[in-house]
Short mmCIF file of C-alpha atoms in Angstrom, two decimals:
data_model
loop_
_atom_site.label_atom_id
_atom_site.label_comp_id
_atom_site.label_asym_id
_atom_site.label_seq_id
_atom_site.Cartn_x
_atom_site.Cartn_y
_atom_site.Cartn_z
CA MET A 5 0.30 -0.24 0.19
CA PHE A 6 1.61 3.06 -1.00
CA VAL A 7 0.55 5.57 1.55
CA LYS A 8 1.26 9.46 -0.41
CA GLU A 9 -0.56 10.87 2.24
CA LEU A 10 -0.95 11.07 6.01
CA ASP A 11 -2.71 13.52 8.57
CA LEU A 12 -3.45 11.98 11.74
CA LYS A 13 -4.93 14.52 13.94
CA ARG A 14 -7.78 15.32 10.49
CA SER A 15 -7.41 11.24 10.39
CA LYS A 16 -6.98 12.07 6.84
CA VAL A 17 -4.54 9.82 4.13
CA VAL A 18 -4.24 9.14 0.91
CA VAL A 19 -3.45 6.09 -0.33
CA VAL A 20 -2.85 4.31 -3.46
CA PRO A 21 -3.29 0.50 -3.20
CA GLU A 22 -1.39 -1.74 -5.29
CA SER A 23 -2.44 -5.08 -4.78
CA THR A 24 -5.50 -7.69 -4.04
CA ASP A 25 -4.00 -7.87 -0.94
CA ASP A 26 -4.32 -3.99 -0.53
CA LEU A 27 -7.24 -3.92 -1.32
CA TYR A 28 -8.52 -6.02 1.46
CA ARG A 29 -6.10 -4.18 3.64
CA LEU A 30 -7.59 -1.77 2.49
CA SER A 31 -11.35 -3.32 3.37
CA LEU A 32 -10.74 -3.80 6.99
CA ILE A 33 -9.10 -0.01 7.08
CA LEU A 34 -12.54 1.59 6.13
CA GLU A 35 -15.64 1.22 8.38
CA ARG A 36 -19.19 2.85 8.41
CA ASP A 37 -19.02 6.45 8.08
CA ASP A 38 -16.24 7.42 7.23
CA LEU A 39 -15.79 9.76 3.86
CA VAL A 40 -14.09 8.03 0.33
CA TYR A 41 -13.39 10.49 -2.21
CA ALA A 42 -12.32 9.14 -5.66
CA TRP A 43 -12.82 9.49 -9.32
CA THR A 44 -15.15 7.72 -10.21
CA LEU A 45 -17.86 7.36 -13.19
CA ARG A 46 -20.99 8.63 -12.87
CA THR A 47 -24.82 8.76 -15.17
CA LEU A 48 -26.04 11.42 -16.26
CA ARG A 49 -29.58 12.40 -15.56
CA ILE A 50 -30.98 14.52 -18.68
CA SER A 51 -34.73 15.95 -17.22
CA ASP A 52 -37.08 18.15 -19.65
CA GLY A 53 -39.01 19.11 -16.39
CA LEU A 54 -41.49 16.41 -17.47
CA THR A 55 -39.21 13.65 -18.72
CA GLU A 56 -35.86 12.62 -17.07
CA ARG A 57 -32.97 10.08 -19.50
CA ARG A 58 -29.66 8.36 -18.84
CA GLY A 59 -26.72 10.24 -20.95
CA GLU A 60 -23.12 9.73 -20.37
CA ARG A 61 -21.17 8.55 -18.43
CA VAL A 62 -18.29 11.14 -17.06
CA LYS A 63 -15.05 11.36 -15.10
CA ALA A 64 -15.90 13.22 -12.33
CA TYR A 65 -14.47 13.83 -8.44
CA ILE A 66 -16.49 12.13 -5.89
CA GLY A 67 -17.29 11.56 -2.30
CA ILE A 68 -19.36 9.72 -0.36
CA ARG A 69 -20.73 8.47 3.29
CA LEU A 70 -19.68 4.99 3.20
CA GLU A 71 -22.82 2.69 4.12
CA LYS A 72 -20.77 -0.81 3.32
CA VAL A 73 -17.36 -2.60 1.42
CA GLU A 74 -17.72 -6.06 -0.36
CA PHE A 75 -14.71 -7.34 -0.72
CA GLN A 76 -14.31 -10.76 -2.40
CA GLU A 77 -10.58 -12.98 -2.25
CA PHE A 78 -8.58 -13.14 -5.06
CA SER A 79 -10.56 -9.86 -7.07
CA GLU A 80 -9.50 -7.40 -8.70
CA LYS A 81 -11.80 -5.03 -6.95
CA LEU A 82 -13.51 -3.24 -3.79
CA ARG A 83 -17.35 -2.76 -3.90
CA VAL A 84 -16.85 0.50 -1.88
CA HIS A 85 -21.03 1.80 -1.20
CA GLY A 86 -22.49 5.05 0.33
CA VAL A 87 -24.23 7.90 -0.19
CA VAL A 88 -22.65 10.91 -2.66
CA ILE A 89 -22.31 13.80 0.11
CA GLU A 90 -19.48 15.53 -2.96
CA ALA A 91 -19.99 15.95 -6.59
CA PRO A 92 -20.08 19.57 -9.53
CA ASP A 93 -22.79 19.97 -9.59
CA PHE A 94 -24.35 18.82 -12.74
CA LEU A 95 -24.40 16.03 -11.82
CA HIS A 96 -27.27 16.39 -9.57
CA ALA A 97 -25.19 13.60 -7.16
CA GLN A 98 -25.84 14.68 -3.49
CA GLY A 99 -27.81 12.41 -0.98
CA SER A 100 -27.99 9.76 -4.06
CA HIS A 101 -26.42 6.89 -3.96
CA HIS A 102 -22.69 6.15 -4.98
CA THR A 103 -20.27 2.88 -5.32
CA HIS A 104 -16.62 3.83 -5.40
CA ILE A 105 -14.94 0.75 -7.58
CA ILE A 106 -10.91 0.56 -6.35
CA GLU A 107 -8.94 -1.32 -8.23
CA PRO A 108 -4.98 -0.99 -7.55
CA GLY A 109 -3.69 1.92 -8.54
CA LYS A 110 -6.36 4.02 -8.34
CA GLU A 111 -5.34 6.83 -5.52
CA VAL A 112 -8.50 7.19 -2.82
CA LEU A 113 -9.33 9.71 -0.16
CA ILE A 114 -10.39 8.43 3.17
CA VAL A 115 -11.66 10.65 5.81
CA LYS A 116 -12.36 8.94 8.58
CA LYS A 117 -15.30 9.15 10.89
CA SER A 118 -12.82 9.26 14.23
CA ARG A 119 -9.64 8.78 15.05
CA PHE A 120 -7.22 6.34 13.27
CA LYS A 121 -7.26 2.78 15.55
CA ARG A 122 -3.31 1.33 15.62
CA TYR A 123 -4.68 -1.63 13.90
CA GLN A 124 -5.07 0.20 11.04
CA LEU A 125 -2.26 2.15 10.82
CA LYS A 126 0.10 -1.35 11.13
CA LEU A 127 -2.01 -2.46 7.73
CA LEU A 128 -1.46 1.50 6.10
CA GLU A 129 2.57 0.12 6.45
CA GLU A 130 1.93 -3.59 5.42
CA ARG A 131 2.63 -3.65 1.95
CA GLY A 132 1.07 -6.93 -0.30
CA ARG A 133 3.33 -10.09 -1.19
CA ASN A 134 2.62 -13.59 -1.92
CA TRP A 135 4.45 -16.13 0.88
CA ALA A 136 4.77 -19.13 -0.74
CA LEU A 137 3.22 -21.17 -3.29
CA ILE A 138 2.29 -24.89 -2.24
CA LEU A 139 2.38 -27.87 -3.83
CA SER A 140 0.54 -30.87 -2.40
CA VAL A 141 1.08 -33.86 -3.86
CA GLY A 142 -0.47 -36.56 -3.49
CA GLU A 143 -0.59 -40.29 -4.73
CA ASP A 144 -4.22 -39.72 -7.04
CA GLU A 145 -4.12 -35.61 -6.94
CA THR A 146 -2.31 -32.59 -7.00
CA ALA A 147 -3.25 -28.93 -5.77
CA ILE A 148 -0.75 -26.35 -7.29
CA SER A 149 -1.59 -23.21 -4.17
CA VAL A 150 -0.49 -19.69 -3.60
CA LEU A 151 -0.66 -18.40 -0.46
CA ARG A 152 -0.88 -14.98 0.32
CA ASP A 153 -2.04 -12.41 3.03
CA GLN A 154 -5.41 -12.82 2.44
CA GLY A 155 -5.45 -16.59 1.94
CA VAL A 156 -5.21 -19.23 -0.21
CA GLU A 157 -5.80 -19.12 -4.18
CA VAL A 158 -5.78 -23.49 -5.20
CA LEU A 159 -4.22 -22.66 -9.03
CA LEU A 160 -4.26 -25.40 -10.51
CA THR A 161 -4.74 -29.67 -9.74
CA ILE A 162 -3.38 -32.34 -11.95
CA HIS A 163 -4.81 -36.30 -11.20
CA ARG A 164 -2.65 -38.84 -11.93
CA SER A 165 -3.98 -41.61 -14.60
CA LYS A 166 -3.51 -45.02 -13.47
CA GLY A 167 -1.71 -46.15 -16.08
CA ASP A 168 -0.27 -49.07 -16.53
CA ILE A 169 -0.92 -52.38 -13.35
CA LYS A 170 2.04 -54.42 -14.94
CA THR A 171 4.54 -52.11 -14.00
CA SER A 172 6.25 -50.70 -11.08
CA ILE A 173 4.65 -48.76 -8.70
CA ARG A 174 7.54 -46.28 -9.00
CA GLU A 175 7.21 -46.10 -13.27
CA ARG A 176 3.68 -45.79 -12.83
CA TYR A 177 3.94 -42.17 -10.17
CA TYR A 178 6.91 -41.83 -13.08
CA ASP A 179 5.10 -39.15 -15.56
CA TYR A 180 2.71 -38.07 -12.53
CA LEU A 181 5.16 -36.84 -10.64
CA SER A 182 7.34 -34.80 -14.28
CA GLU A 183 3.88 -33.50 -15.09
CA VAL A 184 3.57 -31.55 -11.44
CA ALA A 185 7.82 -30.75 -11.34
CA ARG A 186 6.53 -29.27 -15.20
CA LYS A 187 3.14 -27.03 -13.80
CA SER A 188 4.95 -25.67 -11.38
CA LEU A 189 8.14 -24.92 -12.74
CA GLU A 190 6.32 -22.10 -15.02
CA ILE A 191 4.50 -21.07 -12.08
CA LEU A 192 7.78 -20.37 -10.86
CA SER A 193 8.53 -18.54 -13.42
CA ARG A 194 5.36 -16.05 -13.54
CA ARG A 195 6.50 -12.59 -12.56
CA GLU A 196 3.35 -11.11 -11.84
CA LEU A 197 3.21 -14.23 -8.67
CA GLY A 198 6.25 -13.10 -6.75
CA VAL A 199 6.37 -16.09 -4.88
CA GLU A 200 10.14 -17.06 -3.84
CA THR A 201 9.31 -19.64 -0.97
CA LEU A 202 8.59 -22.82 -2.26
CA ILE A 203 6.93 -25.27 0.12
CA VAL A 204 6.22 -29.22 -1.07
CA ALA A 205 3.46 -31.18 1.03
CA SER A 206 3.24 -34.72 1.10
CA THR A 207 3.29 -38.09 2.08
CA PRO A 208 6.53 -39.39 3.03
CA LEU A 209 7.64 -41.85 0.40
CA LEU A 210 5.69 -39.12 -1.95
CA LEU A 211 8.01 -36.63 0.20
CA LYS A 212 11.51 -38.85 -1.56
CA TRP A 213 10.17 -40.10 -4.66
CA PHE A 214 8.68 -35.65 -5.54
CA ARG A 215 12.31 -34.63 -4.31
CA GLU A 216 14.10 -36.58 -6.79
CA GLU A 217 11.96 -34.85 -9.23
CA LEU A 218 13.02 -31.54 -7.86
CA ASN A 219 16.13 -31.94 -8.78
CA ARG A 220 16.13 -33.52 -10.93
CA THR A 221 14.28 -31.26 -12.87
CA VAL A 222 13.70 -28.05 -11.05
CA LEU A 223 16.34 -27.16 -8.71
CA PRO A 224 18.38 -26.98 -11.59
CA GLN A 225 16.02 -23.83 -14.22
CA VAL A 226 15.91 -21.92 -10.25
CA ARG A 227 18.85 -22.50 -8.59
CA GLY A 228 20.70 -18.43 -7.62
CA LYS A 229 17.10 -17.16 -7.76
CA GLY A 230 16.50 -16.74 -3.90
CA TYR A 231 14.26 -19.64 -4.12
CA THR A 232 13.28 -20.97 -0.56
CA ILE A 233 11.76 -24.50 -1.31
CA TYR A 234 10.22 -26.14 2.74
CA GLU A 235 9.35 -29.74 2.88
CA VAL A 236 6.61 -31.09 5.35
CA GLU A 237 5.01 -34.16 5.91
CA VAL A 238 1.36 -34.36 5.48
CA SER A 239 -1.15 -37.08 6.02
CA GLU A 240 -3.02 -37.32 2.02
CA GLY A 241 -1.97 -35.15 -0.64
CA GLY A 242 -4.41 -32.80 -2.78
CA ILE A 243 -6.50 -30.08 -2.45
CA ALA A 244 -6.87 -31.70 1.00
CA GLY A 245 -3.63 -31.69 2.24
CA VAL A 246 -3.30 -27.54 1.66
CA TYR A 247 -6.13 -27.17 4.71
CA GLU A 248 -4.42 -29.84 6.68
CA LEU A 249 -0.77 -27.78 6.08
CA LEU A 250 -3.05 -24.77 7.36
CA ARG A 251 -4.32 -26.53 10.13
CA SER A 252 -1.37 -28.01 11.75
CA GLY A 253 0.67 -23.92 11.75
CA LYS A 254 3.12 -25.95 10.21
CA VAL A 255 3.08 -22.89 7.64
CA GLN A 256 2.67 -20.30 10.16
CA LYS A 257 5.09 -21.86 11.81
CA LEU A 258 6.87 -21.48 8.98
CA PHE A 259 6.12 -18.01 8.63
CA ARG A 260 5.69 -16.04 11.60
CA ASN A 261 3.91 -12.82 10.89
CA LEU A 262 1.73 -14.62 8.46
CA ARG A 263 -2.51 -14.68 9.76
CA ILE A 264 -4.51 -17.26 8.67
CA VAL A 265 -7.92 -15.17 8.62
CA PHE A 266 -10.36 -17.65 6.45
CA PHE A 267 -11.21 -20.16 9.38
#
């Protein structure tokens, strides 16, 4: 969150959210009856004295008294609903309802109804980050998820084909684990995710086999790029393994400041 201006005496702050996580933090800072100002689009209403019709949408700087905030996990928008308290006269919007759509990169002026609380100031200081990529490798399913401030998002799942029962168990898992390694490498290379940590969670035997695959295909590609890799044992993989990992508290031990906010 980029804080352009902070006036504690007037309980006023100008911020520019830089990520989806910043939008989430902003939703925790905002409270009912706060004043929120931003550039927005508003539909003109044209009247001839007898009838009224909707005109074009114009850009205007509008202030509202906040009534409700809507944040959807992993969305790129924060919806701030309220009653217009300040707007250009030609809009005739005073007293009507309006919704600010806040996105990363959009400047917002907030005037709090009361003094900033300590936790709100702390949220303003924090910057968004993606904590880790979680590979939860199970016998029949792997879930690849990204762990963020706002929670866990499952990016994709990979299912193992049964294969030829005449082959050894190790051979039946070879193609499956190779695909998991390949997909994880593709995701790690996505710069917009900003992930620097990889957590591999699996059962003891699969963890051993997948470690061999990582050493063969992934590590040569990421070596020297600052990635940290952790291995954690779970009773099962896939999506169930992700939630087992989070509920166990093992991830929180790796990241001391991590808050799991959705349980």
